[in-house]
Amino acid sequence: SAVISQKPSRDICQRGTSLTIQCQVDSQVTMMFWYRQQPGQSLTLIATANQGSEATYESGFVIDKFPISRPNLTFSTLTVSNMSPEDSSIYLCSVEDPQGSPNYGYTFGSGTRLTVV
Amino acid sequence: DQQVKQNSPSLSVQEGRISILNCDYTNSMFDYFLWYKKYPAEGPTFLISISSIKDKNEDGRFTVFLNKSAKHLSLHIVPSQPGDSAVYFCAAFAVGNEKLTFGTGTRLTIIP
């Protein structure tokens, strides 16, 4: 299955600042997904990032708050902008396994634990 | 609107016994259901999946059962081992809309 390197693994940030999270995949993938897991909650999809086009955001998430870049088929970034304590969450990137879902599922990065103070 | 639900936030099982984790869904358009396991400070790891046209899929100690009429699926782990202690998420998606919808998770604790 695909291997994803996600960084940073954790960060503590001041409110009003921005943090950019990176995901590097060891193989070319068409779609990359960004999720958020708030404390005690399920994983919620933020947006889907395709190379060469703008990301598609889910209801409740906007590009100004969570800009995404997808410069090539192995890399993507998610920025959490103008942070507030409510943005404290785990952020995860995910890809459809190159061998094909669903038998192989979707692979996730190790996550970025963000705390906003 | 929680389309995938895991009503048990936690479950404790004796080592060697069977662990049964349950999941209910409301969207009849889901084509595939997946189970993920998550350790602290790690991303979810894919365990097993099942197509909506099947009622059972088995992989080693893990078996997933699907009752489509009841919109219910379950993950059976037998025998349970200490390394199985983790949070388990049920997820689903529809073909053509490859976005996973997750349940809220069940924390499984295996008691030695």
mmCIF file of N, CA, C and O in Angstrom, chain A residues 3-50:
data_model
loop_
_atom_site.group_PDB
_atom_site.id
_atom_site.type_symbol
_atom_site.label_atom_id
_atom_site.label_comp_id
_atom_site.label_asym_id
_atom_site.label_seq_id
_atom_site.Cartn_x
_atom_site.Cartn_y
_atom_site.Cartn_z
ATOM 1 N N VAL A 3 2.616 4.734 1.062
ATOM 2 C CA VAL A 3 3.184 5.232 2.316
ATOM 3 C C VAL A 3 3.132 6.749 2.278
ATOM 4 O O VAL A 3 3.562 7.371 1.298
ATOM 5 N N ILE A 4 2.592 7.337 3.330
ATOM 6 C CA ILE A 4 2.445 8.793 3.396
ATOM 7 C C ILE A 4 3.318 9.338 4.514
ATOM 8 O O ILE A 4 3.278 8.838 5.643
ATOM 9 N N SER A 5 4.075 10.366 4.201
ATOM 10 C CA SER A 5 4.851 11.078 5.209
ATOM 11 C C SER A 5 4.147 12.400 5.471
ATOM 12 O O SER A 5 4.009 13.227 4.551
ATOM 13 N N GLN A 6 3.686 12.595 6.681
ATOM 14 C CA GLN A 6 2.950 13.816 7.027
ATOM 15 C C GLN A 6 3.724 14.573 8.099
ATOM 16 O O GLN A 6 4.157 14.003 9.087
ATOM 17 N N LYS A 7 3.848 15.892 7.885
ATOM 18 C CA LYS A 7 4.510 16.693 8.899
ATOM 19 C C LYS A 7 3.976 18.112 8.935
ATOM 20 O O LYS A 7 3.422 18.581 7.933
ATOM 21 N N PRO A 8 4.030 18.774 10.105
ATOM 22 C CA PRO A 8 4.627 18.256 11.336
ATOM 23 C C PRO A 8 3.710 17.254 12.017
ATOM 24 O O PRO A 8 2.530 17.164 11.690
ATOM 25 N N SER A 9 4.238 16.495 12.952
ATOM 26 C CA SER A 9 3.401 15.535 13.667
ATOM 27 C C SER A 9 2.556 16.240 14.726
ATOM 28 O O SER A 9 1.467 15.771 15.073
ATOM 29 N N ARG A 10 3.065 17.335 15.239
ATOM 30 C CA ARG A 10 2.303 18.117 16.209
ATOM 31 C C ARG A 10 2.850 19.529 16.238
ATOM 32 O O ARG A 10 4.006 19.774 15.861
ATOM 33 N N ASP A 11 2.014 20.449 16.676
ATOM 34 C CA ASP A 11 2.459 21.830 16.832
ATOM 35 C C ASP A 11 1.529 22.556 17.794
ATOM 36 O O ASP A 11 0.337 22.204 17.894
ATOM 37 N N ILE A 12 2.092 23.519 18.468
ATOM 38 C CA ILE A 12 1.322 24.418 19.322
ATOM 39 C C ILE A 12 1.475 25.799 18.734
ATOM 40 O O ILE A 12 2.601 26.293 18.566
ATOM 41 N N CYS A 13 0.354 26.423 18.397
ATOM 42 C CA CYS A 13 0.400 27.691 17.663
ATOM 43 C C CYS A 13 -0.384 28.758 18.399
ATOM 44 O O CYS A 13 -1.343 28.469 19.125
ATOM 45 N N GLN A 14 0.010 29.993 18.175
ATOM 46 C CA GLN A 14 -0.689 31.141 18.728
ATOM 47 C C GLN A 14 -1.917 31.442 17.883
ATOM 48 O O GLN A 14 -1.898 31.297 16.654
ATOM 49 N N ARG A 15 -2.977 31.867 18.516
ATOM 50 C CA ARG A 15 -4.174 32.247 17.759
ATOM 51 C C ARG A 15 -3.846 33.393 16.808
ATOM 52 O O ARG A 15 -2.997 34.236 17.094
ATOM 53 N N GLY A 16 -4.484 33.358 15.660
ATOM 54 C CA GLY A 16 -4.265 34.386 14.648
ATOM 55 C C GLY A 16 -3.166 34.039 13.653
ATOM 56 O O GLY A 16 -3.050 34.697 12.608
ATOM 57 N N THR A 17 -2.376 33.013 13.955
ATOM 58 C CA THR A 17 -1.313 32.607 13.029
ATOM 59 C C THR A 17 -1.821 31.504 12.109
ATOM 60 O O THR A 17 -2.968 31.059 12.210
ATOM 61 N N SER A 18 -0.957 31.050 11.197
ATOM 62 C CA SER A 18 -1.313 30.002 10.242
ATOM 63 C C SER A 18 -0.297 28.873 10.327
ATOM 64 O O SER A 18 0.870 29.088 10.665
ATOM 65 N N LEU A 19 -0.748 27.692 10.018
ATOM 66 C CA LEU A 19 0.122 26.513 10.000
ATOM 67 C C LEU A 19 -0.100 25.757 8.700
ATOM 68 O O LEU A 19 -1.235 25.515 8.300
ATOM 69 N N THR A 20 0.994 25.368 8.048
ATOM 70 C CA THR A 20 0.901 24.574 6.828
ATOM 71 C C THR A 20 1.352 23.153 7.107
ATOM 72 O O THR A 20 2.440 22.931 7.653
ATOM 73 N N ILE A 21 0.497 22.212 6.754
ATOM 74 C CA ILE A 21 0.752 20.789 6.951
ATOM 75 C C ILE A 21 1.075 20.168 5.595
ATOM 76 O O ILE A 21 0.398 20.459 4.599
ATOM 77 N N GLN A 22 2.086 19.318 5.572
ATOM 78 C CA GLN A 22 2.526 18.722 4.308
ATOM 79 C C GLN A 22 2.293 17.222 4.309
ATOM 80 O O GLN A 22 2.465 16.553 5.332
ATOM 81 N N CYS A 23 1.935 16.714 3.145
ATOM 82 C CA CYS A 23 1.834 15.259 2.956
ATOM 83 C C CYS A 23 2.555 14.863 1.679
ATOM 84 O O CYS A 23 2.270 15.409 0.605
ATOM 85 N N GLN A 24 3.472 13.917 1.823
ATOM 86 C CA GLN A 24 4.237 13.383 0.706
ATOM 87 C C GLN A 24 3.909 11.903 0.561
ATOM 88 O O GLN A 24 4.003 11.160 1.540
ATOM 89 N N VAL A 25 3.537 11.491 -0.635
ATOM 90 C CA VAL A 25 3.183 10.095 -0.888
ATOM 91 C C VAL A 25 4.282 9.441 -1.712
ATOM 92 O O VAL A 25 4.882 10.103 -2.574
ATOM 93 N N ASP A 26 4.526 8.166 -1.489
ATOM 94 C CA ASP A 26 5.624 7.491 -2.182
ATOM 95 C C ASP A 26 5.236 6.970 -3.559
ATOM 96 O O ASP A 26 6.029 6.291 -4.214
ATOM 97 N N SER A 27 4.028 7.277 -4.002
ATOM 98 C CA SER A 27 3.587 6.885 -5.331
ATOM 99 C C SER A 27 2.604 7.940 -5.846
ATOM 100 O O SER A 27 2.082 8.740 -5.069
ATOM 101 N N GLN A 28 2.391 7.921 -7.154
ATOM 102 C CA GLN A 28 1.486 8.910 -7.725
ATOM 103 C C GLN A 28 0.037 8.513 -7.467
ATOM 104 O O GLN A 28 -0.350 7.366 -7.711
ATOM 105 N N VAL A 29 -0.739 9.451 -6.993
ATOM 106 C CA VAL A 29 -2.153 9.211 -6.710
ATOM 107 C C VAL A 29 -2.978 10.333 -7.300
ATOM 108 O O VAL A 29 -2.541 11.487 -7.331
ATOM 109 N N THR A 30 -4.167 9.991 -7.732
ATOM 110 C CA THR A 30 -5.023 11.000 -8.358
ATOM 111 C C THR A 30 -5.624 11.938 -7.322
ATOM 112 O O THR A 30 -5.542 13.153 -7.434
ATOM 113 N N MET A 31 -6.235 11.346 -6.315
ATOM 114 C CA MET A 31 -6.944 12.154 -5.329
ATOM 115 C C MET A 31 -6.253 12.076 -3.970
ATOM 116 O O MET A 31 -5.813 11.022 -3.541
ATOM 117 N N MET A 32 -6.175 13.218 -3.323
ATOM 118 C CA MET A 32 -5.736 13.270 -1.932
ATOM 119 C C MET A 32 -6.855 13.925 -1.141
ATOM 120 O O MET A 32 -7.540 14.832 -1.626
ATOM 121 N N PHE A 33 -7.032 13.443 0.076
ATOM 122 C CA PHE A 33 -8.124 13.913 0.924
ATOM 123 C C PHE A 33 -7.551 14.479 2.220
ATOM 124 O O PHE A 33 -6.571 13.963 2.755
ATOM 125 N N TRP A 34 -8.177 15.529 2.715
ATOM 126 C CA TRP A 34 -7.792 16.118 3.999
ATOM 127 C C TRP A 34 -8.950 15.997 4.971
ATOM 128 O O TRP A 34 -10.088 16.373 4.642
ATOM 129 N N TYR A 35 -8.638 15.454 6.171
ATOM 130 C CA TYR A 35 -9.637 15.234 7.198
ATOM 131 C C TYR A 35 -9.274 15.994 8.469
ATOM 132 O O TYR A 35 -8.108 16.300 8.718
ATOM 133 N N ARG A 36 -10.287 16.216 9.272
ATOM 134 C CA ARG A 36 -10.081 16.771 10.597
ATOM 135 C C ARG A 36 -10.762 15.855 11.610
ATOM 136 O O ARG A 36 -11.873 15.382 11.370
ATOM 137 N N GLN A 37 -10.085 15.639 12.732
ATOM 138 C CA GLN A 37 -10.694 14.891 13.831
ATOM 139 C C GLN A 37 -10.634 15.758 15.075
ATOM 140 O O GLN A 37 -9.569 15.898 15.700
ATOM 141 N N GLN A 38 -11.753 16.354 15.410
ATOM 142 C CA GLN A 38 -11.817 17.162 16.627
ATOM 143 C C GLN A 38 -11.867 16.231 17.838
ATOM 144 O O GLN A 38 -12.257 15.064 17.712
ATOM 145 N N PRO A 39 -11.480 16.741 19.008
ATOM 146 C CA PRO A 39 -11.414 15.885 20.197
ATOM 147 C C PRO A 39 -12.715 15.129 20.436
ATOM 148 O O PRO A 39 -13.796 15.718 20.483
ATOM 149 N N GLY A 40 -12.617 13.812 20.552
ATOM 150 C CA GLY A 40 -13.784 12.986 20.832
ATOM 151 C C GLY A 40 -14.742 12.811 19.673
ATOM 152 O O GLY A 40 -15.822 12.248 19.845
ATOM 153 N N GLN A 41 -14.357 13.280 18.504
ATOM 154 C CA GLN A 41 -15.267 13.238 17.354
ATOM 155 C C GLN A 41 -14.749 12.264 16.299
ATOM 156 O O GLN A 41 -13.653 11.723 16.401
ATOM 157 N N SER A 42 -15.580 12.090 15.280
ATOM 158 C CA SER A 42 -15.184 11.253 14.159
ATOM 159 C C SER A 42 -14.275 12.045 13.214
ATOM 160 O O SER A 42 -14.001 13.215 13.429
ATOM 161 N N LEU A 43 -13.817 11.376 12.176
ATOM 162 C CA LEU A 43 -13.050 12.049 11.131
ATOM 163 C C LEU A 43 -14.024 12.717 10.166
ATOM 164 O O LEU A 43 -14.958 12.086 9.667
ATOM 165 N N THR A 44 -13.780 13.985 9.898
ATOM 166 C CA THR A 44 -14.637 14.755 8.998
ATOM 167 C C THR A 44 -13.818 15.211 7.802
ATOM 168 O O THR A 44 -12.744 15.801 7.965
ATOM 169 N N LEU A 45 -14.329 14.977 6.606
ATOM 170 C CA LEU A 45 -13.624 15.370 5.396
ATOM 171 C C LEU A 45 -13.669 16.885 5.229
ATOM 172 O O LEU A 45 -14.750 17.488 5.289
ATOM 173 N N ILE A 46 -12.502 17.488 5.035
ATOM 174 C CA ILE A 46 -12.413 18.923 4.788
ATOM 175 C C ILE A 46 -12.536 19.193 3.290
ATOM 176 O O ILE A 46 -13.354 19.999 2.845
ATOM 177 N N ALA A 47 -11.700 18.502 2.506
ATOM 178 C CA ALA A 47 -11.671 18.771 1.065
ATOM 179 C C ALA A 47 -10.970 17.641 0.337
ATOM 180 O O ALA A 47 -10.219 16.861 0.931
ATOM 181 N N THR A 48 -11.221 17.584 -0.954
ATOM 182 C CA THR A 48 -10.560 16.646 -1.855
ATOM 183 C C THR A 48 -9.664 17.446 -2.786
ATOM 184 O O THR A 48 -10.112 18.447 -3.386
ATOM 185 N N ALA A 49 -8.398 17.026 -2.912
ATOM 186 C CA ALA A 49 -7.432 17.757 -3.719
ATOM 187 C C ALA A 49 -7.004 16.933 -4.912
ATOM 188 O O ALA A 49 -6.475 15.834 -4.764
ATOM 189 N N ASN A 50 -7.268 17.442 -6.098
ATOM 190 C CA ASN A 50 -6.811 16.817 -7.335
ATOM 191 C C ASN A 50 -5.708 17.671 -7.940
ATOM 192 O O ASN A 50 -5.754 18.899 -7.867
#
